[in-house]
Structure formats: C-alpha cells, structure tokens
Amino acid sequence: MVTTDLINSLYVFILAAFIGFEVIRRVSPLLHTPLMSLTNALDAIAVVGAIILAGEHKSNLAAVLGTIAIVAATSNIVGGFIITDRMLKMFKSSRTQKP
Amino acid sequence: MIPGTLIIEITYIIAVVLFILSLKWLSSPATARRGVWAGEVGMVLAIAGTLLYRGIVDYKWIAIALVLGAIIGVPLGNVQMTAVPQRTALSHAFGALCVTLVGTAEFYLRAPNVQPFMMSVLSLEVILGGLTITGSLMAAGKLQEVLPQRPITYKGQNFVNLGMLLVAIGIAVRLVLHPADMHLYPFMVGIALLFGVMMIVPIGGADMPTVISLLNSYAGLSAAAMGFVLNSKLLIVAGSLDGASGFILSVNMSKAMNRSFSNVLFGAFGQVQTAAPGAVETRNVRSATPEEAASILSAANKVVIVPGYGMAVAQAQHKVRELYDALTKRGVDVKFGIHPVAGRMPGHMNVLLAEADIPYDKLLDMDEINGDLPQTDVALVIGANDVTNPAARTDTSSPIFGMPILDVDKARTVMVIKRSMSPGFAGIDNPLYYLDNTLMLFGDAKAFVNSIVRELSGGSGGHG
C-alpha cells in the first residue's frame, strides 16, 4: 500500500516537474523577480500540512512545531502575494502609459 | 497523512489547476496580474478545504498562527523595491522553516516505526530545508549588509563543506536503516543548518543571483519531499513548480556567468578569482564632463543604457528615468540592455526600472540588445562592470573568459559612469575603459545622471 502511494507520488512529481519546466521556461526574463516571489508564495501551500499538525494535536511537540510552521508559511503567502502584485503593477508598456 | 474527504480533495485539485495557470499567466506582463489572482484564489481554497478536515480538534492555535503570520507578512510584502533581494532570501528561509518543522514533527510522531523509503524522503526534506533556512538567512544578511558582503574563504573550505554534507547524509542513511536511533536525528538537522551557514560564507555579492535561485530550488524540492512524506499531491505539485522555477533560474544565472552547472549545484562557487594585480599600467583614459556627455547624448539617434548593481546602490533609477524622458523628448531612441546577472537577483534591474516608470518594452535582455549595439550611437553604462568587460570575449587568461557580455564596446561611443578607476567586484580590470571610443564619466551615478539631465533640460533650445 505504501509502495503504491509512493509510485503515485512519483508520477505526480515527474509530471509536475515537466509542467513546471515548460511553463516557467516561457516566463519573460523581465518578470524573473516576480516569478520568484510568486513561486515562493505558492510553495507556502506547505501551510496545509502545518495546519493539520497543529489541529490534530497528536503530541505537544507536533502542535507547537505545526503552529510555528503556520506562522512562517502564512507570512510567505501574504507577503509573497502582496509584493508580487506590487511589482507587476509597475510594469507598464509604452503604449498604455501615455501621460 | 493529509485526509482524503472528497470536498477537501476537490479544493486541492482546483488549487493545483489555479497554481499552474498562475505561472502560465506570468509569461507576459499583460496577463501577469491575473496570475497573482489565480494563485491567491487557489491558496484560499486549499486552506479553507484543509480547515474542514475532521481530524482537527483545536482551531484556536491555527487561527492565532494564521493571524500572526499575516501580521508578519504584510510588512514583508511592502518593503522597498531595492530591498526585494533580501526579502526574497528571507522568504526562502521562512518557507524552508515551515517544511523543516513539519518534517521534524512528523519524524517524532512516527519514529521509531518509519519505513525506509519514508525516512529517506523525510531526511531529504529536512536536510534540504535545514540548509535552506540558514543559507537563506545568511544570504539575506549579506544582502541587507548586516553581514560582511565580502566572500570569506579559507584553505580546504570545499573539503570541509562537502565533509559536513556527507556526514549529514551518513546520518540519514543510518536513520533509514535503523530508525530507532532517534537521538541521531537532531544531529542530522543541526549539521544541515551549519552547512547552510558554511555554504554561504564564501559567497560574494555578485554571486547572489545564482545563490538565491539555487536556494529557491532547494526550498521547492524540500516542499516536494514533504509532499511525499504527507502523501499530498498538492504539495508535490507546488513544490516541484517552485523547484523547477529555481532550477531554471539557477541554470540561466550560471550560464550568464559561464559557470558549469555542477559548480553551482555544489554551492562551491564562491572562489572569487582575485586576478593577479599585474603591472600597474598607465594606459590612457579619456574622461568627460556632464556637459560633454549631454551634448553627445542629445546628438545621438540611438542610445542604449546598461544598468548594473551600482545603479541600485546609488538609487539612481529615478534620475535615469528623467534622463530617459529628456532624451526621448528630443527624439532619441533610448533602450535598456539588461544582463541576466545584473543586480542581486534574477530580474532585479527590470523591477527597479519598472518602478521608475520606464516602459517594459524598452527593457531588453542581453540577446535582444546585442544585435542592436553595433548600430548604437551611445552606450551608457551605469554601475555595471564585469558584464560589459570585453576581455570575457577575447582574453583567454581572464577569469571571466567565456562569460556572455553586453557588447557595449561595439557602440560608436561608450560612456561609463563610475566612481573611480578601481576594478569591479571580481577585481578584474576592464579593458573597456581604455578603448578609444570610451569616455569615462567619473562621479556618483545619481549625481552624474542628474547633472546630465540638467544640462539637457536647461540647455534645451539654447544648446541646439
């Protein structure tokens, strides 16, 4: 049972890596900084694992570590989306920019 | 284990789709903001779905932690644009902290009954996570200049670093084979944390774009490993997207610095080649005043501005925008040539120039602008050095030989704003400064650009 989980996870990993390469290769070098802050915010989806740890309260250690982990990940989610949007807002083309 | 009720799984599947769309929309500035929106919706859905999980017995701490995280996140999202590299490094540390803490909690919940495969991915998760935490904090410290920016190297550094990594991996192998040796676990994490520090010690400022990309990739991979541990497809996808992004950027950066990829992967790319000081040559350097620079610029048809980290340090981007306006008004075609490793992180210059309201269609990357440079009247270099060094093309003995550069020397006139003749970060002399078609503009980037702008606007009409 554990092995089938593993195999399934590996399939997902390999497919996601290929999608990641194809999608990210097309990101304009102009936007590499926002790309990094956006992927960072998306990566903080790890918060779902932390929420379950903190909520299940299987042990005090797990609950404490999970709670700290939620704080760390949430700050990335909130901060990452805010700054990405602030950066993207600044990118204007000369056609739309006429004063 | 992440729970499997249907509603939760559906929110996760929608989140995965939105995350991929989010990155896809980032392909063009026109659709990019939609990408942020998609990412936000996906995130909120996934978190809301998770909160429905029946196994959750206590919501109080979750709520407190979410609020606290948001309170910390808001100022981190509102830092100045010049501080974006250190903010990014810090966020890699936070992401890795989350992953490492969750991995540690999972280990102590399961030990000593951990399946060998589970223990392998868990070790991968916390080793990568651990070294990313301290490595990113070190990088952020260096970028914020609370730590010395100078690379610190010593004899046998690579040997020591590699040794530490091997010990951490050795402990991981031992734990895979004998998960009951739980007392070894803290050592594995501790060594990974120490390795992160030691890995960044020899890194100097100019290598930061590569380092940040690499840490980004590590953070993503550790999150993907966490997905394996928790059997969460959502995390595996998000982690591999982040890992792939960091990986692609690392490859871009290492190509742009002509470093081999294995060199980058081992993090052992700190050795700054302090080029032999060589004989102090007394070669001729021509310099010019702001007035002369202004008249040459206003007589030009095509100008390419090449910004580098020096522009960011001098906070000159808004003055550069004024220069752009003044020249554009006179009918001069002004473009910007941006080297992939200009600045302290990938895309750094683009963000600073966009903040100064320079239209993004004027920001061209190296391959696009190099074709234009031979037909360019004036190439104006502001705070960039090694990325314009023609020795990289011709001088096989140069430490940066082979590094792709912006061919500014092919422009009719090259103007370089620079404080003094001192060599750049890598300590490499730049033959560009001694060319017949090069004019050195000595001074602070911001002040000098300002004087040029004043000349251009003050003399409009009279100067002709």
Coordinates of C-alpha atoms in Angstrom, one line a residue:
Chain A
M1 CA 0.0 0.0 0.0
V2 CA 2.8 2.3 0.9
T3 CA 4.5 1.4 -2.4
T4 CA 1.5 2.3 -4.5
D5 CA 1.4 5.7 -2.7
L6 CA 5.0 6.1 -3.5
I7 CA 4.6 5.2 -7.1
N8 CA 1.6 7.6 -7.4
S9 CA 3.5 10.4 -5.8
L10 CA 6.4 9.8 -8.1
Y11 CA 4.1 10.0 -11.1
V12 CA 2.7 13.3 -9.8
F13 CA 6.2 14.6 -9.1
I14 CA 7.6 13.8 -12.6
L15 CA 4.6 15.2 -14.4
A16 CA 4.5 18.4 -12.3
A17 CA 8.3 18.9 -12.8
F18 CA 7.7 18.6 -16.6
I19 CA 4.8 21.1 -16.5
G20 CA 6.9 23.4 -14.3
F21 CA 9.8 23.4 -16.8
E22 CA 7.5 24.0 -19.8
V23 CA 5.5 26.7 -18.1
I24 CA 8.4 28.5 -16.4
R25 CA 10.6 28.4 -19.5
R26 CA 8.1 30.7 -21.1
V27 CA 8.2 33.3 -18.4
S28 CA 9.7 36.5 -19.7
P29 CA 13.1 37.3 -18.2
L30 CA 11.5 40.7 -17.5
L31 CA 9.5 39.1 -14.8
H32 CA 12.0 36.8 -13.2
T33 CA 11.9 38.6 -9.9
P34 CA 8.1 38.5 -9.6
L35 CA 8.3 34.8 -10.7
M36 CA 10.5 34.1 -7.7
S37 CA 8.2 35.8 -5.3
L38 CA 5.1 34.2 -6.7
T39 CA 6.5 30.6 -6.7
N40 CA 7.6 31.3 -3.2
A41 CA 4.1 32.3 -2.2
L42 CA 2.7 29.2 -3.9
D43 CA 5.3 27.0 -2.3
A44 CA 4.0 28.1 1.1
I45 CA 1.0 25.9 0.4
A46 CA 3.0 23.7 2.8
V47 CA 0.8 25.5 5.3
V48 CA -1.8 22.8 4.8
G49 CA 0.5 20.2 6.3
A50 CA 1.2 22.6 9.2
I51 CA -2.5 23.3 9.8
I52 CA -3.2 19.6 10.2
L53 CA -0.3 19.1 12.5
A54 CA -1.3 21.9 14.7
G55 CA -5.0 21.0 14.6
E56 CA -4.7 17.3 15.2
H57 CA -2.7 17.9 18.3
K58 CA -1.2 14.3 18.3
S59 CA 1.6 15.5 20.6
N60 CA 2.6 18.7 22.2
L61 CA 5.7 18.9 20.1
A62 CA 3.9 18.4 16.9
A63 CA 1.3 21.0 17.8
V64 CA 4.0 23.6 18.7
L65 CA 6.1 22.9 15.7
G66 CA 3.0 23.0 13.5
T67 CA 1.9 26.3 14.9
I68 CA 5.3 27.9 14.3
A69 CA 5.2 26.4 10.8
I70 CA 1.8 28.0 10.1
V71 CA 3.2 31.4 11.1
A72 CA 6.2 31.0 8.8
A73 CA 4.2 29.8 5.8
T74 CA 1.4 32.4 6.2
S75 CA 3.8 35.2 6.3
N76 CA 5.2 33.9 3.0
I77 CA 1.7 33.6 1.5
V78 CA 0.6 37.1 2.5
G79 CA 3.9 38.8 1.9
G80 CA 4.6 37.0 -1.3
F81 CA 1.3 37.8 -3.0
I82 CA 1.4 41.4 -1.9
I83 CA 4.9 42.1 -3.2
T84 CA 4.3 40.2 -6.4
D85 CA 1.3 42.2 -7.2
R86 CA 3.0 45.4 -6.3
M87 CA 5.8 44.6 -8.7
L88 CA 3.6 43.5 -11.5
K89 CA 1.5 46.7 -11.2
M90 CA 4.6 48.7 -12.0
F91 CA 5.3 47.0 -15.4
K92 CA 3.7 49.2 -18.0
S93 CA 4.1 49.2 -21.7
S94 CA 4.9 52.4 -23.5
R95 CA 1.6 52.2 -25.4
T96 CA -0.6 52.2 -22.3
Q97 CA 1.5 54.6 -20.5
K98 CA 0.8 57.9 -22.3
P99 CA 0.5 60.5 -19.6
Chain B
M1 CA -1.3 12.0 6.4
I2 CA -3.4 14.5 4.7
P3 CA -7.0 13.5 4.8
G4 CA -9.0 12.3 1.9
T5 CA -12.5 13.5 2.1
L6 CA -13.9 14.4 -1.3
I7 CA -14.6 18.1 -0.7
I8 CA -11.0 18.6 0.5
E9 CA -9.6 16.8 -2.4
I10 CA -11.7 18.8 -4.8
T11 CA -10.4 22.1 -3.4
Y12 CA -6.9 20.8 -3.7
I13 CA -7.4 19.8 -7.3
I14 CA -8.8 23.2 -8.2
A15 CA -5.9 24.8 -6.3
V16 CA -3.4 22.8 -8.4
V17 CA -5.0 23.9 -11.6
L18 CA -5.0 27.5 -10.5
F19 CA -1.3 27.3 -9.4
I20 CA -0.3 26.1 -12.9
L21 CA -2.4 28.8 -14.6
S22 CA -0.9 31.3 -12.3
L23 CA 2.6 30.6 -13.5
K24 CA 1.4 30.3 -17.1
W25 CA -0.1 33.8 -17.0
L26 CA 3.2 35.1 -15.8
S27 CA 4.6 34.5 -19.3
S28 CA 3.6 38.1 -20.3
P29 CA 3.3 41.3 -18.3
A30 CA -0.1 41.8 -19.8
T31 CA -1.6 38.7 -18.1
A32 CA 0.7 38.5 -15.1
R33 CA -1.5 40.1 -12.6
R34 CA -4.3 37.6 -13.4
G35 CA -1.7 35.0 -12.4
V36 CA -1.4 36.5 -8.9
W37 CA -5.1 36.5 -8.6
A38 CA -5.3 32.8 -9.6
G39 CA -2.6 31.9 -7.1
E40 CA -4.5 33.7 -4.3
V41 CA -7.8 32.0 -5.1
G42 CA -6.1 28.6 -5.2
M43 CA -4.4 29.3 -1.9
V44 CA -7.5 30.4 -0.1
L45 CA -9.5 27.4 -1.4
A46 CA -6.8 24.9 -0.3
I47 CA -6.6 26.4 3.1
A48 CA -10.3 26.6 3.5
G49 CA -10.6 23.0 2.4
T50 CA -7.9 21.9 4.9
L51 CA -9.8 23.6 7.7
L52 CA -12.8 21.3 7.0
Y53 CA -10.7 18.3 7.9
R54 CA -12.5 16.4 10.7
G55 CA -9.3 15.4 12.5
I56 CA -8.7 18.9 13.6
V57 CA -9.6 19.1 17.2
D58 CA -8.3 22.6 18.1
Y59 CA -8.7 25.6 15.9
K60 CA -7.5 28.2 18.4
W61 CA -3.8 27.9 17.7
I62 CA -4.4 27.6 14.0
A63 CA -6.3 30.9 14.0
I64 CA -3.7 32.6 16.1
A65 CA -0.9 31.4 13.9
L66 CA -2.7 32.4 10.7
V67 CA -3.3 35.9 12.0
L68 CA 0.2 36.2 13.3
G69 CA 1.7 35.1 10.0
A70 CA -0.5 37.6 8.2
I71 CA 0.7 40.4 10.5
I72 CA 4.3 39.5 9.8
G73 CA 3.6 39.0 6.1
V74 CA 2.1 42.5 5.4
P75 CA 5.3 44.5 6.1
L76 CA 7.3 41.8 4.3
G77 CA 5.1 42.4 1.2
N78 CA 5.6 46.2 1.5
V79 CA 9.3 46.5 1.6
Q80 CA 11.1 48.9 -0.8
M81 CA 11.8 47.6 -4.2
T82 CA 15.5 47.9 -3.6
A83 CA 15.1 45.5 -0.7
V84 CA 13.4 42.8 -2.7
P85 CA 16.5 40.5 -3.0
Q86 CA 16.9 40.3 0.8
R87 CA 13.2 39.9 1.2
T88 CA 13.2 37.1 -1.2
A89 CA 16.0 35.4 0.6
L90 CA 14.2 35.8 3.9
S91 CA 11.0 34.3 2.4
H92 CA 13.0 31.2 1.2
A93 CA 14.2 30.9 4.8
F94 CA 10.6 31.0 6.1
G95 CA 9.3 28.5 3.6
A96 CA 12.1 26.1 4.5
L97 CA 11.5 26.7 8.2
C98 CA 7.9 25.6 7.7
V99 CA 8.9 22.5 5.8
T100 CA 11.7 21.5 8.3
L101 CA 9.4 22.0 11.3
V102 CA 6.7 19.9 9.8
G103 CA 9.2 17.2 8.8
T104 CA 10.6 17.1 12.3
A105 CA 7.2 16.8 13.9
E106 CA 6.3 14.0 11.5
F107 CA 9.5 12.2 12.4
Y108 CA 8.9 12.3 16.1
L109 CA 5.2 11.3 15.6
R110 CA 6.2 8.2 13.6
A111 CA 9.6 7.1 15.0
P112 CA 10.8 4.5 15.6
N113 CA 8.4 2.9 13.1
V114 CA 9.4 4.7 9.9
Q115 CA 9.5 2.9 6.6
P116 CA 12.9 3.1 4.9
F117 CA 11.5 5.0 1.9
M118 CA 9.6 7.4 4.2
M119 CA 12.8 8.0 6.2
S120 CA 14.7 8.7 3.0
V121 CA 12.4 11.4 1.8
L122 CA 12.0 12.8 5.3
S123 CA 15.7 13.1 5.6
L124 CA 15.9 14.8 2.1
E125 CA 13.2 17.2 3.2
V126 CA 14.8 18.3 6.5
I127 CA 18.4 18.3 5.1
L128 CA 17.4 20.5 2.2
G129 CA 15.1 22.5 4.4
G130 CA 17.7 23.0 7.1
L131 CA 20.4 24.2 4.8
T132 CA 18.0 26.5 3.1
I133 CA 16.9 28.1 6.3
T134 CA 20.4 29.1 7.4
G135 CA 21.7 29.6 3.9
S136 CA 18.9 32.0 3.1
L137 CA 19.3 33.9 6.3
M138 CA 23.0 34.3 5.6
A139 CA 22.2 35.5 2.1
A140 CA 19.6 37.9 3.4
G141 CA 22.1 39.2 6.0
K142 CA 24.7 39.7 3.3
L143 CA 22.3 41.5 1.0
Q144 CA 21.0 43.7 3.8
E145 CA 24.7 44.4 4.7
V146 CA 24.3 43.4 8.3
L147 CA 26.9 40.7 7.5
P148 CA 30.1 41.5 5.6
Q149 CA 29.4 41.2 1.9
R150 CA 33.0 40.1 1.2
P151 CA 33.4 36.4 0.5
I152 CA 35.3 34.7 3.3
T153 CA 37.4 31.8 2.0
Y154 CA 39.9 29.6 3.7
K155 CA 42.0 26.6 2.7
G156 CA 40.1 23.4 2.4
Q157 CA 36.8 25.1 2.5
N158 CA 35.2 22.9 -0.1
F159 CA 36.6 19.9 1.6
V160 CA 35.1 20.9 5.0
N161 CA 31.7 21.8 3.4
L162 CA 31.5 18.6 1.4
G163 CA 32.5 16.7 4.5
M164 CA 29.7 18.2 6.6
L165 CA 27.2 17.4 3.9
L166 CA 28.4 13.8 3.7
V167 CA 28.1 13.4 7.5
A168 CA 24.5 14.6 7.3
I169 CA 23.8 12.2 4.5
G170 CA 25.6 9.4 6.5
I171 CA 23.3 10.0 9.5
A172 CA 20.3 10.0 7.2
V173 CA 21.4 6.6 5.8
R174 CA 21.8 5.3 9.4
L175 CA 18.3 6.5 10.3
V176 CA 16.9 4.9 7.2
L177 CA 18.4 1.6 8.2
H178 CA 17.8 2.0 11.9
P179 CA 15.0 4.5 12.6
A180 CA 15.2 3.6 16.3
D181 CA 18.4 5.6 16.6
M182 CA 16.2 8.7 17.2
H183 CA 18.9 10.5 19.1
L184 CA 20.8 10.9 15.8
Y185 CA 18.0 13.0 14.2
P186 CA 18.9 16.3 15.9
F187 CA 22.5 15.9 14.7
M188 CA 21.3 15.5 11.1
V189 CA 19.3 18.7 11.2
G190 CA 21.9 20.5 13.2
I191 CA 24.6 19.7 10.6
A192 CA 22.3 20.7 7.8
L193 CA 21.8 24.0 9.5
L194 CA 25.5 24.5 10.0
F195 CA 26.2 23.5 6.4
G196 CA 23.8 26.2 5.2
V197 CA 25.9 28.8 7.0
M198 CA 29.2 27.5 5.7
M199 CA 27.8 27.2 2.2
I200 CA 27.1 31.0 2.0
V201 CA 30.3 32.2 3.9
P202 CA 32.4 32.1 0.7
I203 CA 29.7 33.8 -1.5
G204 CA 30.1 37.4 -2.5
G205 CA 27.5 39.9 -3.7
A206 CA 27.9 39.4 -7.4
D207 CA 27.1 35.6 -7.0
M208 CA 23.9 36.4 -5.2
P209 CA 21.6 35.9 -8.2
T210 CA 22.8 32.3 -8.6
V211 CA 22.7 31.6 -4.9
I212 CA 19.1 33.0 -4.4
S213 CA 17.9 30.9 -7.4
L214 CA 19.6 27.9 -6.0
L215 CA 18.1 28.3 -2.6
N216 CA 14.7 28.8 -4.3
S217 CA 15.2 25.5 -5.9
Y218 CA 16.2 23.8 -2.7
A219 CA 13.1 25.3 -0.9
G220 CA 10.9 23.9 -3.6
L221 CA 12.4 20.5 -3.6
S222 CA 12.2 20.2 0.2
A223 CA 8.5 21.1 0.0
A224 CA 8.0 18.4 -2.7
A225 CA 9.7 15.9 -0.4
M226 CA 7.3 17.0 2.3
G227 CA 4.5 16.2 -0.2
F228 CA 5.9 12.6 -0.4
V229 CA 6.0 12.3 3.4
L230 CA 2.5 13.6 3.8
N231 CA 1.3 11.8 0.7
S232 CA -0.1 15.2 -0.5
K233 CA -0.3 15.6 -4.3
L234 CA -1.0 19.3 -3.9
L235 CA 2.3 19.9 -2.1
I236 CA 4.2 17.7 -4.5
V237 CA 2.9 19.9 -7.4
A238 CA 3.5 23.2 -5.7
G239 CA 7.0 22.1 -4.5
S240 CA 8.0 20.8 -7.9
L241 CA 6.8 24.0 -9.6
D242 CA 8.9 26.1 -7.2
G243 CA 11.8 23.7 -7.6
A244 CA 11.6 23.8 -11.4
S245 CA 11.5 27.6 -11.3
G246 CA 14.5 27.8 -9.1
F247 CA 16.3 25.3 -11.2
I248 CA 15.7 27.1 -14.4
L249 CA 16.8 30.4 -12.9
S250 CA 19.9 28.8 -11.5
V251 CA 20.8 27.4 -14.9
N252 CA 20.1 30.8 -16.5
M253 CA 22.3 32.5 -14.0
S254 CA 25.1 30.0 -14.2
K255 CA 25.1 30.2 -18.0
A256 CA 25.2 34.0 -17.8
M257 CA 28.2 33.8 -15.5
N258 CA 29.8 31.0 -17.5
R259 CA 30.0 28.7 -14.6
S260 CA 29.5 25.0 -15.0
F261 CA 26.2 23.7 -13.6
S262 CA 27.9 21.1 -11.3
N263 CA 29.9 24.0 -9.9
V264 CA 26.6 25.7 -9.0
L265 CA 25.0 22.5 -7.6
F266 CA 27.6 22.0 -5.1
G267 CA 27.4 25.6 -3.9
A268 CA 31.2 25.8 -4.2
F269 CA 31.3 28.7 -6.5
G270 CA 32.5 31.3 -4.1
Q271 CA 36.1 31.4 -5.0
V272 CA 36.4 34.9 -6.3
Q273 CA 39.3 34.8 -8.6
T274 CA 41.3 37.7 -7.3
A275 CA 43.0 38.4 -10.6
A276 CA 46.7 39.0 -10.3
P277 CA 47.1 42.7 -9.7
G278 CA 49.5 42.7 -12.6
A279 CA 51.7 45.6 -13.5
V280 CA 50.1 48.9 -12.8
E281 CA 49.5 50.1 -16.3
T282 CA 49.4 53.7 -17.2
R283 CA 47.0 53.5 -20.1
N284 CA 45.2 56.4 -21.4
V285 CA 41.7 57.0 -20.1
R286 CA 39.6 59.7 -21.6
S287 CA 37.0 61.4 -19.4
A288 CA 34.2 63.8 -20.0
T289 CA 32.1 66.3 -18.1
P290 CA 28.3 66.2 -17.7
E291 CA 28.1 69.0 -20.4
E292 CA 30.1 67.0 -22.9
A293 CA 28.1 63.8 -22.1
A294 CA 24.8 65.7 -22.5
S295 CA 25.8 67.1 -25.9
I296 CA 27.0 63.7 -27.2
L297 CA 23.7 62.1 -25.9
S298 CA 21.5 64.7 -27.5
A299 CA 23.2 64.4 -30.8
A300 CA 22.7 60.6 -30.8
N301 CA 19.9 58.7 -32.6
K302 CA 20.1 55.5 -30.7
V303 CA 21.2 55.2 -27.1
V304 CA 21.4 52.0 -25.0
I305 CA 21.6 52.4 -21.3
V306 CA 23.2 49.4 -19.4
P307 CA 22.4 49.5 -15.7
G308 CA 24.1 47.4 -13.1
Y309 CA 24.1 46.9 -9.3
G310 CA 25.9 50.3 -9.0
M311 CA 22.7 52.0 -10.2
A312 CA 20.7 50.3 -7.5
V313 CA 23.2 51.2 -4.8
A314 CA 23.3 54.8 -5.9
Q315 CA 19.4 54.8 -6.0
A316 CA 19.8 56.4 -9.5
Q317 CA 16.9 54.7 -11.2
H318 CA 14.6 57.6 -10.9
K319 CA 17.2 60.0 -12.3
V320 CA 17.7 57.5 -15.1
R321 CA 14.1 57.8 -15.8
E322 CA 14.4 61.6 -16.1
L323 CA 17.3 61.1 -18.5
Y324 CA 15.2 58.7 -20.5
D325 CA 12.4 61.3 -20.6
A326 CA 14.7 64.1 -21.6
L327 CA 16.3 62.1 -24.4
T328 CA 13.0 60.6 -25.7
K329 CA 11.6 64.1 -25.8
R330 CA 14.4 65.1 -28.1
G331 CA 13.6 62.2 -30.4
V332 CA 16.4 60.0 -29.3
D333 CA 15.6 56.3 -29.3
V334 CA 16.5 55.0 -25.8
K335 CA 16.6 51.4 -24.8
F336 CA 18.0 49.5 -21.9
G337 CA 20.3 46.5 -22.1
I338 CA 20.0 44.2 -19.2
H339 CA 22.4 41.4 -18.4
P340 CA 20.8 38.3 -16.7
V341 CA 23.1 38.7 -13.7
A342 CA 22.9 42.4 -13.4
G343 CA 21.9 43.2 -9.8
R344 CA 21.5 40.9 -6.9
M345 CA 18.7 38.5 -8.1
P346 CA 17.3 37.5 -11.4
G347 CA 15.2 40.3 -12.9
H348 CA 16.4 42.8 -10.3
M349 CA 17.1 45.6 -12.8
N350 CA 13.8 45.2 -14.6
V351 CA 11.9 45.7 -11.3
L352 CA 13.8 48.8 -10.3
L353 CA 13.4 50.4 -13.8
A354 CA 9.7 49.4 -13.9
E355 CA 9.3 51.1 -10.5
A356 CA 10.9 54.2 -12.0
D357 CA 8.1 54.0 -14.7
I358 CA 10.2 53.0 -17.6
P359 CA 8.0 51.1 -20.0
Y360 CA 8.9 47.4 -20.1
D361 CA 9.1 47.2 -23.8
K362 CA 12.2 49.4 -23.6
L363 CA 13.9 46.8 -21.3
L364 CA 15.7 44.3 -23.5
D365 CA 17.7 41.3 -22.4
M366 CA 21.2 40.5 -23.5
D367 CA 20.5 38.5 -26.6
E368 CA 18.0 41.1 -27.9
I369 CA 20.2 44.1 -27.3
N370 CA 23.5 42.7 -28.5
G371 CA 22.3 42.7 -32.1
D372 CA 21.5 46.4 -31.7
L373 CA 24.7 47.6 -30.1
P374 CA 26.8 47.9 -33.3
Q375 CA 24.2 50.3 -34.7
T376 CA 24.0 52.3 -31.5
D377 CA 25.5 55.7 -31.2
V378 CA 26.0 55.8 -27.4
A379 CA 26.1 53.0 -24.9
L380 CA 25.8 54.5 -21.4
V381 CA 27.0 52.1 -18.7
I382 CA 25.7 53.0 -15.2
G383 CA 27.1 50.9 -12.4
A384 CA 27.8 47.8 -14.4
N385 CA 31.3 46.5 -14.8
D386 CA 32.1 42.8 -15.4
V387 CA 29.0 42.2 -17.6
T388 CA 30.5 44.7 -20.1
N389 CA 34.1 43.5 -19.9
P390 CA 35.3 42.7 -23.5
A391 CA 38.1 40.6 -22.0
A392 CA 35.4 37.9 -21.5
R393 CA 35.3 37.6 -25.3
T394 CA 38.9 37.8 -26.2
D395 CA 41.3 37.3 -23.3
T396 CA 41.6 33.5 -22.6
S397 CA 43.6 34.3 -19.4
S398 CA 40.8 36.4 -18.0
P399 CA 39.0 34.8 -15.1
I400 CA 35.7 35.7 -16.7
F401 CA 36.7 34.5 -20.2
G402 CA 33.7 32.9 -21.9
M403 CA 31.1 34.8 -19.9
P404 CA 28.5 36.2 -22.2
I405 CA 28.6 40.0 -22.0
L406 CA 26.8 43.0 -23.4
D407 CA 28.9 44.1 -26.4
V408 CA 28.8 47.8 -25.4
D409 CA 32.3 48.2 -26.9
K410 CA 30.7 47.8 -30.4
A411 CA 28.7 51.0 -30.0
R412 CA 30.1 54.2 -31.6
T413 CA 30.7 55.8 -28.2
V414 CA 30.7 54.2 -24.8
M415 CA 30.2 56.2 -21.7
V416 CA 30.8 54.7 -18.3
I417 CA 29.7 56.3 -15.1
K418 CA 31.9 55.2 -12.4
R419 CA 33.2 56.5 -9.1
S420 CA 36.9 55.8 -9.9
M421 CA 39.1 53.5 -11.9
S422 CA 39.1 50.8 -9.1
P423 CA 38.2 47.4 -10.6
G424 CA 34.8 45.9 -10.1
F425 CA 33.5 43.3 -7.7
A426 CA 35.6 40.5 -9.1
G427 CA 38.7 42.5 -9.0
I428 CA 39.1 42.2 -12.8
D429 CA 40.5 45.1 -14.8
N430 CA 38.1 46.1 -17.6
P431 CA 39.8 46.9 -20.9
L432 CA 36.6 48.7 -22.0
Y433 CA 37.7 51.7 -20.0
Y434 CA 40.9 52.2 -22.2
L435 CA 39.2 51.9 -25.6
D436 CA 39.5 54.9 -28.0
N437 CA 35.7 55.2 -28.2
T438 CA 35.2 55.1 -24.4
L439 CA 34.6 58.2 -22.3
M440 CA 34.7 57.8 -18.5
L441 CA 32.3 59.9 -16.5
F442 CA 33.7 60.0 -13.0
G443 CA 31.3 60.5 -10.2
D444 CA 28.3 59.2 -8.2
A445 CA 25.8 57.6 -10.6
K446 CA 22.8 59.5 -9.3
A447 CA 24.6 62.9 -9.1
F448 CA 26.1 62.5 -12.6
V449 CA 22.9 61.5 -14.3
N450 CA 21.2 64.4 -12.6
S451 CA 23.8 66.8 -14.0
I452 CA 23.3 65.4 -17.5
V453 CA 19.6 65.8 -17.1
R454 CA 20.0 69.4 -16.0
E455 CA 22.2 70.1 -19.0
L456 CA 19.7 68.5 -21.3
S457 CA 16.7 70.4 -20.0
G458 CA 18.4 73.6 -19.0
G459 CA 20.1 73.9 -22.4
S460 CA 17.0 72.9 -24.4
G461 CA 16.7 75.4 -27.3
G462 CA 20.0 77.2 -26.4
H463 CA 22.1 74.1 -26.8
G464 CA 20.7 73.0 -30.1

